[in-house]
Coordinates of C-alpha atoms and ligand atoms in Angstrom, one line a residue:
Chain A
M1 CA 124.4 129.2 88.6
A2 CA 124.6 127.0 91.6
P3 CA 122.1 124.2 91.0
E4 CA 119.0 124.6 92.7
P5 CA 119.2 123.7 96.5
I6 CA 117.7 120.7 97.7
L7 CA 117.1 122.0 101.1
S8 CA 116.5 125.7 101.7
V9 CA 115.8 127.1 105.1
R10 CA 114.9 130.8 105.3
E11 CA 114.2 132.7 108.4
V12 CA 112.9 129.8 110.3
E13 CA 111.7 130.5 114.1
V14 CA 110.5 127.9 116.1
Q15 CA 109.0 128.6 119.6
F16 CA 107.6 126.4 122.2
G17 CA 105.9 128.6 124.9
G18 CA 108.5 131.4 126.0
V19 CA 111.4 129.0 124.8
Q20 CA 113.0 130.8 121.2
A21 CA 114.2 127.6 120.3
V22 CA 114.9 128.4 116.8
A23 CA 115.9 132.2 116.2
G24 CA 115.7 133.1 112.2
C25 CA 117.8 130.9 110.6
T26 CA 119.0 130.5 107.0
F27 CA 120.9 128.4 104.9
V28 CA 120.6 126.3 101.9
V29 CA 122.0 122.6 101.0
A30 CA 123.1 122.0 97.9
P31 CA 122.2 118.3 96.4
G32 CA 125.0 115.9 96.9
Q33 CA 126.7 117.5 100.1
I34 CA 127.4 116.3 103.4
V35 CA 126.4 119.6 105.7
G36 CA 127.1 119.5 109.4
L37 CA 124.9 121.3 111.8
I38 CA 126.7 121.6 115.0
G39 CA 126.1 123.8 118.1
P40 CA 126.2 123.7 122.0
N41 CA 123.2 121.7 123.9
G42 CA 119.9 123.7 123.6
A43 CA 121.2 125.6 120.3
G44 CA 118.4 124.3 118.7
K45 CA 119.8 121.8 116.3
T46 CA 116.7 118.7 117.2
S47 CA 113.9 121.6 116.6
L48 CA 115.3 122.7 113.7
F49 CA 115.2 119.0 112.1
N50 CA 111.8 118.8 113.7
A51 CA 110.4 121.6 111.9
I52 CA 112.0 120.1 108.5
S53 CA 110.5 117.0 109.1
G54 CA 107.0 117.9 109.5
I55 CA 107.2 117.2 113.3
V56 CA 106.9 120.8 114.6
R57 CA 104.5 122.2 112.3
H58 CA 104.2 125.7 113.8
Y59 CA 107.2 127.7 112.9
H60 CA 107.6 130.9 111.1
G61 CA 109.7 131.4 108.2
E62 CA 109.9 129.0 104.9
I63 CA 111.3 125.7 104.5
R64 CA 111.6 124.0 100.9
I65 CA 112.6 121.0 99.7
A66 CA 114.0 120.9 95.8
G67 CA 112.0 124.1 95.7
R68 CA 108.7 122.9 97.4
S69 CA 107.7 125.0 100.4
L70 CA 107.1 122.5 103.4
R71 CA 104.2 124.7 104.9
G72 CA 101.5 122.9 106.6
L73 CA 102.8 119.2 105.4
P74 CA 102.2 116.6 108.5
A75 CA 105.6 114.5 108.6
H76 CA 104.2 111.5 106.1
R77 CA 103.8 113.9 103.2
V78 CA 107.2 115.4 104.0
A79 CA 108.6 112.0 103.9
A80 CA 106.9 111.7 100.8
L81 CA 109.0 114.1 99.2
G82 CA 111.8 112.7 99.9
L83 CA 112.9 113.3 103.4
S84 CA 114.2 110.6 106.0
R85 CA 115.6 111.2 109.5
T86 CA 116.8 109.5 112.1
F87 CA 116.4 110.5 115.8
Q88 CA 118.6 111.8 118.7
N89 CA 117.1 109.5 121.0
I90 CA 116.8 106.3 118.8
R91 CA 112.9 105.8 118.0
L92 CA 113.1 101.9 116.5
F93 CA 109.8 100.3 116.8
R94 CA 110.4 98.1 119.5
S95 CA 108.0 95.6 119.0
L96 CA 108.9 94.7 115.6
S97 CA 111.8 92.8 114.2
V98 CA 114.9 94.4 112.7
A99 CA 113.8 93.0 109.3
D100 CA 110.1 94.5 109.8
N101 CA 111.7 98.2 111.3
V102 CA 113.5 98.1 107.9
L103 CA 110.3 97.2 106.3
V104 CA 107.9 99.8 107.5
G105 CA 110.8 102.4 105.8
E106 CA 110.0 100.6 102.6
H107 CA 106.0 101.4 103.1
R108 CA 105.8 103.7 100.5
R109 CA 107.6 101.5 98.0
I110 CA 105.5 98.3 98.3
R111 CA 102.3 98.3 95.8
E112 CA 99.8 96.4 97.9
N113 CA 96.1 97.0 97.6
L114 CA 93.7 95.6 100.7
L115 CA 93.3 92.3 98.7
D116 CA 96.6 91.6 98.4
S117 CA 97.1 92.3 101.9
A118 CA 94.3 90.1 103.0
F119 CA 94.6 86.9 100.6
H120 CA 98.3 87.1 100.3
T121 CA 98.3 87.1 96.1
P122 CA 101.1 86.3 94.0
R123 CA 101.3 90.3 93.6
F124 CA 101.9 90.1 97.8
H125 CA 104.5 87.6 97.6
R126 CA 106.1 89.4 94.5
E127 CA 106.1 92.5 96.6
E128 CA 107.5 91.4 100.0
G129 CA 110.1 89.2 98.3
A130 CA 111.3 92.0 96.2
A131 CA 111.0 94.3 99.6
L132 CA 112.6 91.6 101.7
S133 CA 115.8 91.3 99.8
R134 CA 115.9 95.2 99.5
V135 CA 116.0 95.1 103.4
E136 CA 118.9 92.6 103.0
N137 CA 120.7 95.0 100.9
L138 CA 120.3 97.7 103.2
L139 CA 121.4 95.8 106.4
E140 CA 124.4 94.6 104.6
F141 CA 124.9 98.1 103.3
V142 CA 124.8 99.9 107.0
G143 CA 127.0 97.0 108.3
L144 CA 124.2 94.7 110.1
Q145 CA 124.8 91.8 108.0
H146 CA 125.6 89.6 111.2
L147 CA 122.3 90.7 112.9
D148 CA 119.6 88.2 113.2
P149 CA 116.9 89.4 111.0
Q150 CA 114.2 88.5 113.5
A151 CA 115.3 89.8 116.7
L152 CA 114.1 92.5 118.5
P153 CA 116.0 95.9 118.5
G154 CA 115.9 96.3 122.0
S155 CA 118.4 93.5 122.2
L156 CA 120.6 95.0 120.1
P157 CA 123.7 96.8 121.1
Y158 CA 123.7 100.7 121.0
G159 CA 125.5 101.4 117.9
D160 CA 123.5 98.7 116.0
Q161 CA 120.4 100.2 116.7
R162 CA 121.6 103.3 115.4
R163 CA 122.6 101.7 112.2
L164 CA 119.3 100.0 111.8
E165 CA 117.6 103.5 112.3
I166 CA 119.7 104.8 109.4
A167 CA 118.8 101.5 107.5
R168 CA 115.2 102.1 108.2
A169 CA 115.6 105.9 107.0
L170 CA 117.0 104.6 103.7
A171 CA 114.8 102.2 102.8
S172 CA 112.2 105.1 101.6
Q173 CA 114.7 106.1 99.2
P174 CA 115.0 109.6 100.3
R175 CA 116.8 112.8 98.3
L176 CA 117.7 114.2 101.7
L177 CA 118.5 112.1 104.9
L178 CA 118.5 114.1 108.4
L179 CA 121.1 112.4 110.9
D180 CA 120.6 113.7 114.6
E181 CA 123.7 112.7 116.4
P182 CA 124.2 109.3 115.1
A183 CA 127.5 108.9 116.6
A184 CA 126.3 109.3 120.2
G185 CA 127.4 106.9 122.8
M186 CA 129.9 105.3 120.3
N187 CA 133.5 104.8 120.9
T188 CA 136.4 105.9 118.6
V189 CA 136.4 103.0 116.2
E190 CA 132.7 102.9 116.0
S191 CA 132.3 106.5 115.0
R192 CA 135.1 106.5 112.5
S193 CA 133.2 103.6 110.6
L194 CA 130.1 105.7 110.9
G195 CA 131.8 108.8 109.5
I196 CA 132.5 105.9 106.2
L197 CA 129.0 104.9 106.2
V198 CA 128.0 108.7 106.3
R199 CA 130.3 109.0 103.3
S200 CA 129.1 105.9 101.7
I201 CA 125.3 107.1 101.8
R202 CA 126.0 110.4 99.7
E203 CA 128.1 108.2 97.4
R204 CA 124.6 106.5 96.7
G205 CA 123.2 110.1 95.7
V206 CA 121.6 111.0 99.4
T207 CA 122.1 114.6 100.2
V208 CA 122.9 114.4 104.1
L209 CA 122.6 117.1 107.0
L210 CA 124.1 115.6 110.1
V211 CA 123.7 116.9 113.4
E212 CA 126.9 115.8 115.7
H213 CA 128.7 116.5 118.8
D214 CA 131.7 114.4 117.8
M215 CA 133.9 117.0 116.3
R216 CA 136.2 114.4 114.8
V217 CA 133.2 112.7 112.6
V218 CA 131.9 116.3 111.4
M219 CA 135.5 117.5 110.4
S220 CA 136.1 114.6 108.5
V221 CA 132.9 114.2 106.8
C222 CA 131.5 117.3 106.3
D223 CA 131.4 119.4 103.0
R224 CA 130.3 122.6 104.8
V225 CA 129.3 123.3 108.2
V226 CA 126.5 125.3 109.8
V227 CA 126.8 126.4 113.4
L228 CA 124.0 127.3 115.6
N229 CA 124.0 129.2 119.0
F230 CA 121.0 129.8 121.2
G231 CA 118.9 129.5 118.2
R232 CA 121.1 131.6 115.6
L233 CA 123.0 130.8 113.2
I234 CA 126.5 132.3 114.1
A235 CA 128.6 130.6 111.4
E236 CA 128.9 128.7 108.0
G237 CA 131.9 127.5 106.0
A238 CA 134.4 124.7 105.4
P239 CA 135.3 122.5 108.5
S240 CA 138.6 124.2 108.6
E241 CA 137.1 127.7 108.9
I242 CA 134.5 126.6 111.4
Q243 CA 137.3 125.2 113.4
T244 CA 139.3 128.3 113.5
N245 CA 136.1 130.5 113.9
P246 CA 136.7 132.8 117.0
E247 CA 132.9 132.9 117.3
V248 CA 132.3 129.5 117.4
I249 CA 134.8 128.7 119.8
A250 CA 133.5 131.2 122.3
A251 CA 130.0 129.9 121.8
Y252 CA 131.5 126.2 122.6
L253 CA 133.3 127.6 125.8
G254 CA 129.9 128.8 126.6
G255 CA 130.2 132.4 125.7
P256 CA 127.4 134.8 125.2
P257 CA 125.8 135.1 121.7
G258 CA 127.1 137.5 119.6
Chain B
M1 CA 94.0 104.1 131.2
N2 CA 96.9 105.0 129.1
V3 CA 99.3 103.8 131.6
I4 CA 97.5 100.4 131.6
V5 CA 97.4 100.0 128.1
A6 CA 101.0 101.0 127.6
S7 CA 102.3 98.8 130.2
L8 CA 99.9 95.8 128.5
R9 CA 101.8 96.6 125.4
E10 CA 104.9 96.5 127.1
L11 CA 104.4 93.0 128.5
E12 CA 103.1 91.9 125.5
A13 CA 106.4 92.5 123.5
L14 CA 107.9 90.9 126.3
S15 CA 106.4 87.9 126.3
R16 CA 107.2 87.7 122.6
R17 CA 110.6 87.1 123.1
T18 CA 110.6 84.3 125.6
G19 CA 108.3 81.2 125.8
S20 CA 107.8 79.1 123.0
G21 CA 104.5 78.7 120.3
R22 CA 104.6 75.7 118.1
G23 CA 103.0 73.1 120.6
L24 CA 100.6 75.6 121.6
R25 CA 99.6 76.1 118.2
V26 CA 99.0 72.6 117.2
G27 CA 97.1 72.5 120.8
V28 CA 95.1 75.3 119.1
G29 CA 94.4 74.0 115.8
V30 CA 93.3 70.9 117.4
I31 CA 90.9 72.9 119.9
C32 CA 89.6 74.7 116.8
V33 CA 88.2 71.2 114.9
A34 CA 86.7 70.0 118.2
F35 CA 84.5 72.9 118.5
A36 CA 83.7 73.1 114.8
L37 CA 82.5 69.1 115.5
A38 CA 81.3 69.8 119.1
P39 CA 77.7 70.7 118.6
Y40 CA 77.0 67.7 116.4
V41 CA 79.0 65.1 118.3
L42 CA 77.3 66.4 121.7
G43 CA 74.2 67.3 120.2
G44 CA 73.0 70.6 120.0
S45 CA 69.6 70.5 122.0
Y46 CA 71.3 71.0 125.2
Y47 CA 72.4 74.6 124.9
P48 CA 71.3 75.2 121.2
D49 CA 72.3 79.0 121.2
I50 CA 75.9 78.5 123.1
W51 CA 77.9 77.0 120.2
T52 CA 76.5 79.9 117.6
D53 CA 77.5 82.4 119.9
M54 CA 81.1 81.0 120.5
A55 CA 81.7 81.5 117.0
L56 CA 79.8 85.1 116.9
W57 CA 81.9 86.0 119.8
G58 CA 85.0 84.5 118.3
T59 CA 84.4 87.2 115.4
I60 CA 83.8 90.1 117.6
G61 CA 87.2 89.2 119.3
V62 CA 88.6 89.2 115.9
G63 CA 87.5 92.1 114.6
L64 CA 88.1 94.2 117.9
N65 CA 91.7 92.7 117.8
V66 CA 92.3 94.5 114.4
V67 CA 91.9 97.8 116.5
I68 CA 93.2 97.0 119.7
G69 CA 95.7 94.4 118.8
F70 CA 97.2 95.2 115.4
A71 CA 96.6 99.1 115.9
G72 CA 96.7 99.7 119.5
L73 CA 93.5 101.9 119.8
L74 CA 91.4 101.5 122.7
D75 CA 87.9 101.2 121.0
L76 CA 85.3 101.3 124.2
G77 CA 82.3 101.4 121.8
Y78 CA 82.8 98.5 119.3
M79 CA 79.3 96.9 120.0
A80 CA 77.7 100.0 118.3
F81 CA 79.0 98.1 114.8
Y82 CA 77.6 95.0 116.2
A83 CA 74.0 96.8 116.6
I84 CA 74.5 98.6 113.3
G85 CA 74.8 94.9 111.6
G86 CA 71.5 93.8 113.8
Y87 CA 69.2 96.4 113.1
V88 CA 70.0 96.7 109.4
F89 CA 69.3 93.0 109.1
A90 CA 66.0 93.4 111.1
N91 CA 64.8 96.4 108.9
A92 CA 66.0 95.0 105.7
A93 CA 64.5 91.6 106.5
L94 CA 61.2 92.7 108.1
Y95 CA 60.3 95.9 106.0
H96 CA 62.0 95.3 102.7
G97 CA 61.8 91.4 102.5
F98 CA 65.8 91.0 102.2
T99 CA 66.7 87.8 102.5
L100 CA 70.3 87.1 105.2
W101 CA 72.2 86.6 102.2
E102 CA 71.2 89.8 100.7
T103 CA 71.6 92.0 104.1
L104 CA 74.9 90.5 105.3
P105 CA 76.8 92.3 102.8
L106 CA 74.7 95.3 103.3
G107 CA 75.0 95.3 107.3
A108 CA 78.7 94.9 106.8
L109 CA 78.9 98.1 104.5
L110 CA 77.1 100.1 107.2
A111 CA 79.3 99.3 110.0
V112 CA 82.1 100.1 107.7
V113 CA 80.4 103.5 106.6
A114 CA 79.5 104.2 110.2
S115 CA 82.9 103.7 111.4
A116 CA 84.5 105.8 108.7
I117 CA 81.9 108.3 110.0
I118 CA 82.9 107.9 113.1
G119 CA 86.4 107.5 113.3
F120 CA 87.2 110.6 111.2
P121 CA 86.9 113.3 114.0
T122 CA 87.8 110.6 116.7
L123 CA 91.0 109.2 115.2
R124 CA 92.6 112.5 115.3
V125 CA 92.7 112.5 119.0
R126 CA 95.1 110.5 121.2
G127 CA 95.0 107.7 123.7
D128 CA 92.6 108.7 126.4
Y129 CA 90.3 111.2 124.6
L130 CA 90.0 108.2 121.8
A131 CA 88.5 105.5 124.7
I132 CA 86.0 108.6 126.0
M133 CA 84.7 109.2 122.3
T134 CA 84.4 105.5 121.4
L135 CA 82.7 105.3 124.8
G136 CA 80.5 107.8 124.0
F137 CA 79.6 106.8 120.3
G138 CA 78.4 103.0 121.8
G139 CA 76.3 105.2 124.5
I140 CA 74.8 106.9 121.5
V141 CA 74.0 103.9 119.4
Y142 CA 72.5 102.2 122.5
Y143 CA 70.2 104.9 123.4
A144 CA 69.1 105.3 119.9
A145 CA 68.1 101.9 119.6
Q146 CA 65.8 102.4 122.7
N147 CA 64.3 105.6 121.3
L148 CA 64.2 105.7 117.6
S149 CA 61.1 103.2 117.6
A150 CA 60.7 103.8 114.2
I151 CA 63.7 101.7 113.0
T152 CA 64.8 100.1 116.0
G153 CA 61.3 99.0 117.6
G154 CA 62.0 100.9 121.0
Y155 CA 62.8 98.9 123.9
N156 CA 61.2 95.8 122.5
G157 CA 63.1 95.9 119.4
L158 CA 62.6 94.2 116.0
Y159 CA 61.2 90.6 115.5
G160 CA 58.7 88.6 113.1
W161 CA 60.4 88.2 109.9
H162 CA 61.0 85.4 107.8
N163 CA 63.6 82.6 108.4
P164 CA 66.2 82.6 105.7
T165 CA 66.5 79.5 103.8
L166 CA 69.6 77.9 101.7
F167 CA 68.4 75.6 98.6
G168 CA 65.2 75.1 100.5
H169 CA 67.2 74.3 103.6
P170 CA 65.3 76.9 106.1
F171 CA 67.4 78.0 109.0
I172 CA 65.3 78.1 112.5
A173 CA 67.1 76.8 115.3
P174 CA 70.1 78.5 116.9
I175 CA 72.2 75.8 115.6
D176 CA 71.6 75.9 112.4
F177 CA 73.4 79.3 112.1
Y178 CA 76.3 77.8 113.6
P179 CA 77.9 76.5 110.1
L180 CA 77.4 80.0 109.4
A181 CA 79.2 81.8 112.1
L182 CA 81.9 79.4 111.9
A183 CA 82.1 80.0 108.4
L184 CA 82.3 83.9 109.5
L185 CA 84.7 83.0 112.5
L186 CA 87.1 81.3 109.9
V187 CA 86.9 84.1 107.4
A188 CA 87.5 86.7 109.9
A189 CA 90.6 85.0 111.1
L190 CA 91.9 84.1 108.0
V191 CA 91.6 87.8 106.7
T192 CA 93.1 89.5 109.6
M193 CA 95.6 86.9 109.9
G194 CA 96.6 88.0 106.5
L195 CA 96.4 91.4 106.8
R196 CA 98.4 91.1 110.3
S197 CA 101.7 90.2 108.3
S198 CA 101.4 92.5 105.5
R199 CA 102.2 96.3 104.4
L200 CA 99.2 97.1 106.3
G201 CA 99.9 95.1 109.5
R202 CA 103.2 96.5 109.6
A203 CA 101.8 100.1 109.3
W204 CA 99.5 99.5 112.2
A205 CA 102.5 97.9 114.4
S206 CA 104.6 100.8 113.7
I207 CA 101.6 103.1 114.7
K208 CA 101.1 101.2 117.9
D209 CA 104.9 101.3 118.9
D210 CA 105.7 104.7 118.1
E211 CA 103.5 107.6 115.8
L212 CA 105.9 110.1 115.3
A213 CA 108.6 107.4 113.9
A214 CA 105.8 106.0 111.8
A215 CA 105.0 109.1 110.6
S216 CA 108.6 110.1 109.8
S217 CA 108.6 106.8 107.9
G218 CA 105.9 108.2 105.4
I219 CA 102.8 106.3 107.1
G220 CA 99.7 108.7 107.2
V221 CA 98.8 107.9 110.9
I222 CA 95.4 108.7 111.1
R223 CA 94.3 107.2 107.7
Y224 CA 95.7 104.2 108.9
K225 CA 94.3 104.3 112.2
L226 CA 90.8 105.0 110.3
Y227 CA 91.6 101.6 108.1
A228 CA 91.6 99.8 111.4
Y229 CA 88.8 100.8 112.6
M230 CA 87.0 100.1 109.5
L231 CA 88.4 96.8 108.8
G232 CA 87.7 96.0 112.4
S233 CA 84.2 96.9 112.6
V234 CA 83.3 94.8 109.3
W235 CA 83.2 91.7 111.4
A236 CA 80.9 93.2 114.0
G237 CA 78.3 94.1 111.3
L238 CA 78.5 90.9 109.8
A239 CA 78.2 89.2 113.1
G240 CA 75.7 91.3 114.3
A241 CA 73.1 90.3 111.6
L242 CA 73.9 86.8 111.7
F243 CA 73.3 87.3 115.6
A244 CA 69.9 89.0 115.2
A245 CA 68.5 86.4 112.4
K246 CA 69.8 83.6 115.2
D247 CA 67.6 85.4 117.9
Q248 CA 65.1 86.2 115.6
L249 CA 65.2 89.4 117.9
V250 CA 67.0 92.7 118.0
S251 CA 67.0 94.7 121.2
P252 CA 68.8 97.6 122.6
E253 CA 69.8 95.0 125.9
S254 CA 72.2 93.0 123.1
F255 CA 74.4 96.1 123.0
T256 CA 74.6 98.0 126.5
F257 CA 78.0 99.0 127.2
N258 CA 78.9 95.9 129.3
A259 CA 78.8 94.2 125.9
S260 CA 81.4 96.6 124.6
F261 CA 83.4 96.3 127.6
F262 CA 83.4 92.6 127.7
A263 CA 84.5 92.6 124.1
V264 CA 87.7 94.4 125.2
A265 CA 88.0 91.9 128.0
V266 CA 87.9 88.9 125.1
V267 CA 90.8 90.7 123.6
V268 CA 92.7 91.0 126.3
L269 CA 92.0 88.0 128.2
G270 CA 93.0 86.2 124.7
G271 CA 96.0 88.2 123.9
M272 CA 96.1 91.4 122.2
G273 CA 97.1 90.8 118.7
S274 CA 96.7 87.1 118.5
I275 CA 94.0 85.6 116.5
A276 CA 93.7 82.3 118.2
G277 CA 94.0 84.1 121.5
V278 CA 90.8 86.3 121.1
V279 CA 89.0 83.4 119.7
L280 CA 90.0 81.3 122.7
G281 CA 89.1 84.7 124.7
G282 CA 85.2 84.9 123.2
V283 CA 84.8 80.9 123.7
L284 CA 85.8 81.8 127.4
Y285 CA 83.4 84.4 127.6
V286 CA 80.5 82.5 126.1
V287 CA 81.4 79.7 128.5
I288 CA 81.1 81.7 131.4
A289 CA 78.4 84.2 130.6
E290 CA 76.1 81.7 129.2
W291 CA 77.0 78.1 130.4
L292 CA 78.5 78.8 133.8
S293 CA 75.6 81.5 134.5
A294 CA 72.9 78.6 134.4
Y295 CA 74.5 77.8 137.6
T296 CA 75.7 80.8 139.2
G297 CA 73.6 83.5 138.0
T298 CA 74.6 87.1 137.6
L299 CA 78.0 86.0 139.4
S300 CA 79.2 84.7 136.2
G301 CA 80.1 88.3 135.4
V302 CA 82.6 88.8 138.3
I303 CA 84.0 85.5 137.6
F304 CA 84.9 86.7 134.0
A305 CA 86.1 89.9 135.5
A306 CA 88.2 87.9 138.1
L307 CA 89.4 85.8 135.3
L308 CA 90.4 88.9 133.5
L309 CA 92.3 90.0 136.4
L310 CA 94.1 87.2 137.0
V311 CA 95.1 86.9 133.6
V312 CA 96.3 90.6 133.1
L313 CA 98.7 90.0 136.4
V314 CA 100.1 86.5 136.0
R315 CA 100.0 86.4 132.0
P316 CA 99.7 89.9 130.9
A317 CA 100.1 89.3 127.2
G318 CA 97.0 87.1 127.5
L319 CA 96.4 83.4 127.0
V320 CA 97.9 83.4 124.0
P321 CA 100.4 85.5 123.6
Y322 CA 101.1 86.9 120.1
R323 CA 104.3 85.9 118.6
P324 CA 105.3 87.3 114.9
K325 CA 105.8 84.8 112.4
P326 CA 109.4 85.4 111.2
P327 CA 110.1 87.0 107.4
R328 CA 111.6 84.6 104.8
L329 CA 115.0 86.1 104.0
R330 CA 116.6 84.0 101.6
R331 CA 120.1 84.3 103.6
P332 CA 119.9 81.7 106.6
A333 CA 119.7 84.1 109.7
T334 CA 122.5 83.5 111.9
R335 CA 122.7 85.1 115.5
A336 CA 124.8 88.0 116.4
A337 CA 128.0 86.8 117.1
A338 CA 130.5 88.8 119.2
D339 CA 133.2 88.0 117.0
L340 CA 131.4 89.9 114.4
E341 CA 131.4 93.4 116.5
T342 CA 134.3 94.8 114.3
G343 CA 131.6 97.6 112.9
G344 CA 134.6 98.3 110.6
D345 CA 132.8 97.4 107.3
S346 CA 130.3 99.7 106.5
G347 CA 131.0 100.3 102.8
P348 CA 128.5 98.7 100.5
Ligands
LIG401 N1 109.1 120.0 122.8 C1 109.6 121.5 123.4 N2 109.2 122.0 124.5 C2 109.6 123.2 125.0 N3 111.0 123.2 124.6 C3 111.8 122.7 124.1 C4 111.2 121.4 123.5 N4 111.9 120.9 122.5 C5 113.1 121.9 122.4 N5 112.8 122.6 123.7 C6 113.8 123.4 124.3 O1 114.3 124.1 122.8 C7 115.7 124.5 123.2 C8 116.4 124.1 122.0 O2 116.3 122.5 122.2 P1 117.0 121.6 121.0 O3 116.7 120.0 121.6 O4 116.4 121.9 119.7 O5 118.5 121.8 121.0 P2 119.6 120.7 120.2 O6 120.4 121.7 119.7 O7 119.3 119.7 119.7 O8 120.5 120.3 121.9 P3 121.3 118.8 122.0 O9 122.8 119.3 121.6 O10 121.2 118.9 123.2 O11 120.5 117.8 121.2 C9 115.8 124.1 124.2 O12 115.9 125.0 125.4 C10 114.9 123.1 124.5 O13 114.8 123.0 126.1
LIG402 MG1 119.0 117.5 119.8

């Protein structure tokens, strides 16, 4: 018997006014996999991410994380179930330092009550110290050890901002990580090293669902690929199968669905 | 309104990246000590109220700073909680014989409870709507103070309770309340400073920057906004009780919309997020509204508003812009260097 999927998406539909962004998608992600979610622009990949992560709460169908239905849960409750994500249009906290950005990701792991926070008790210093050293390790893990932890994210090169967002997402120790176009705007060297990072994230026991337009990244790191077009799932399989699937090729060449 | 707040935030963030702070901080410390001693050196009889009022308005700035400066919520009805503190004290002192010492915690508690009751429904709405709803709340409290004569004394207010004493020492003249007000200001400043650099403070800052990203990082946005509202209101409740005790009178005229507007102005003028800044803002407000108005009359309000506009234009992050204290990492911080731009070593 296959292990219980970490993520299961069943008959999910997302609508914005008259636009059917996701039109009935069904697939599962097994724990420990790196699954690619690809499709042409406007296929509904980000909308599906938004539904899974609790940002879009009005959808039809069912989404489960490790068997637990997410229906009605707001984003922070979904995060509490072990889901983390990055955003296609990087959403770092612009007035917080590099270190503080990752510390926000540590929010749920830091144990401070009101008195600890107000009076900086010994427990406060213990918790903050431990969190800071985890942050340091995470920055190193994502390849940002050269950064000044006090720098503001707006001053960083694009690729570093993407990596910082990944560090923040990992800080909450997710079971499932959604990455929305992490290699966008990167050159060949950068996106190759990003691929290596995604693999090492999986080695930490984190399942990854990856939206990416850079096919070299998708084909080199994914165990499985799911293809959307016009909100529908049109293909699913190993990267090599997807590459030669005529329907997928047609979709990317701008052909009509089906 | 949203645009104004957003651009203020933008510029605040910008100014944080530039400018230096140490000299300024020492200067602020010296000024603080000077203010603590000033009434006794200069003699408190000339403007006996002004020193205590400075400390109270400093406290108002510090409290509202939690809401506006830390969490980025525009509250246009903050003085409602000051009114609640004042009326709670007056009622307890007048009808139930409570002393100031017993009433201070009660005033704080009721301000917090009221802020929770008000905040719970209002904090679900966004930006402009929140401003309007808090404005409405401030208005409701003001008109309630005028009309609920049974507990507020109506237009004339409440007065005539016994003055508090401490170790046999009576508090009568406004200057007697100065050490109390100063102690309150100090506690408010230290506690909120502690909160700012804690898990709670980071959660607020993240919400202020990007609610969606904050929620996706596991932060319950509405809950943390409510915390900001409550932990901001508590200081108004305490200051309001002290204010009533000092004036030996509470009346609706202290809690008009103008007062709430000036409280916001104090925070923006001083520097959103900056403790020293908002205290300075409160002091400046009292100097202009009380001392200067002796010479200029009602023109002092215009002068304060003009000062606010000028500061927003030329120094948008406020007189003392907030600059975060760097976190202490064990590893010495090194600047991003171009020669490290290899990006290839991403493994653990
Ligand atoms: N908030 C929204 N309001 C209205 N329409 C939206 C919204 N978000 C997405 N859409 C529409 O839904 C469809 C799917 O968009 P989505 O962003 O999910 O696609 P995508 O696959 O992520 O595309 P891309 O590769 O360009 O990022 C598009 O037609 C888009 O215009
Ligand atoms: Mg997208």
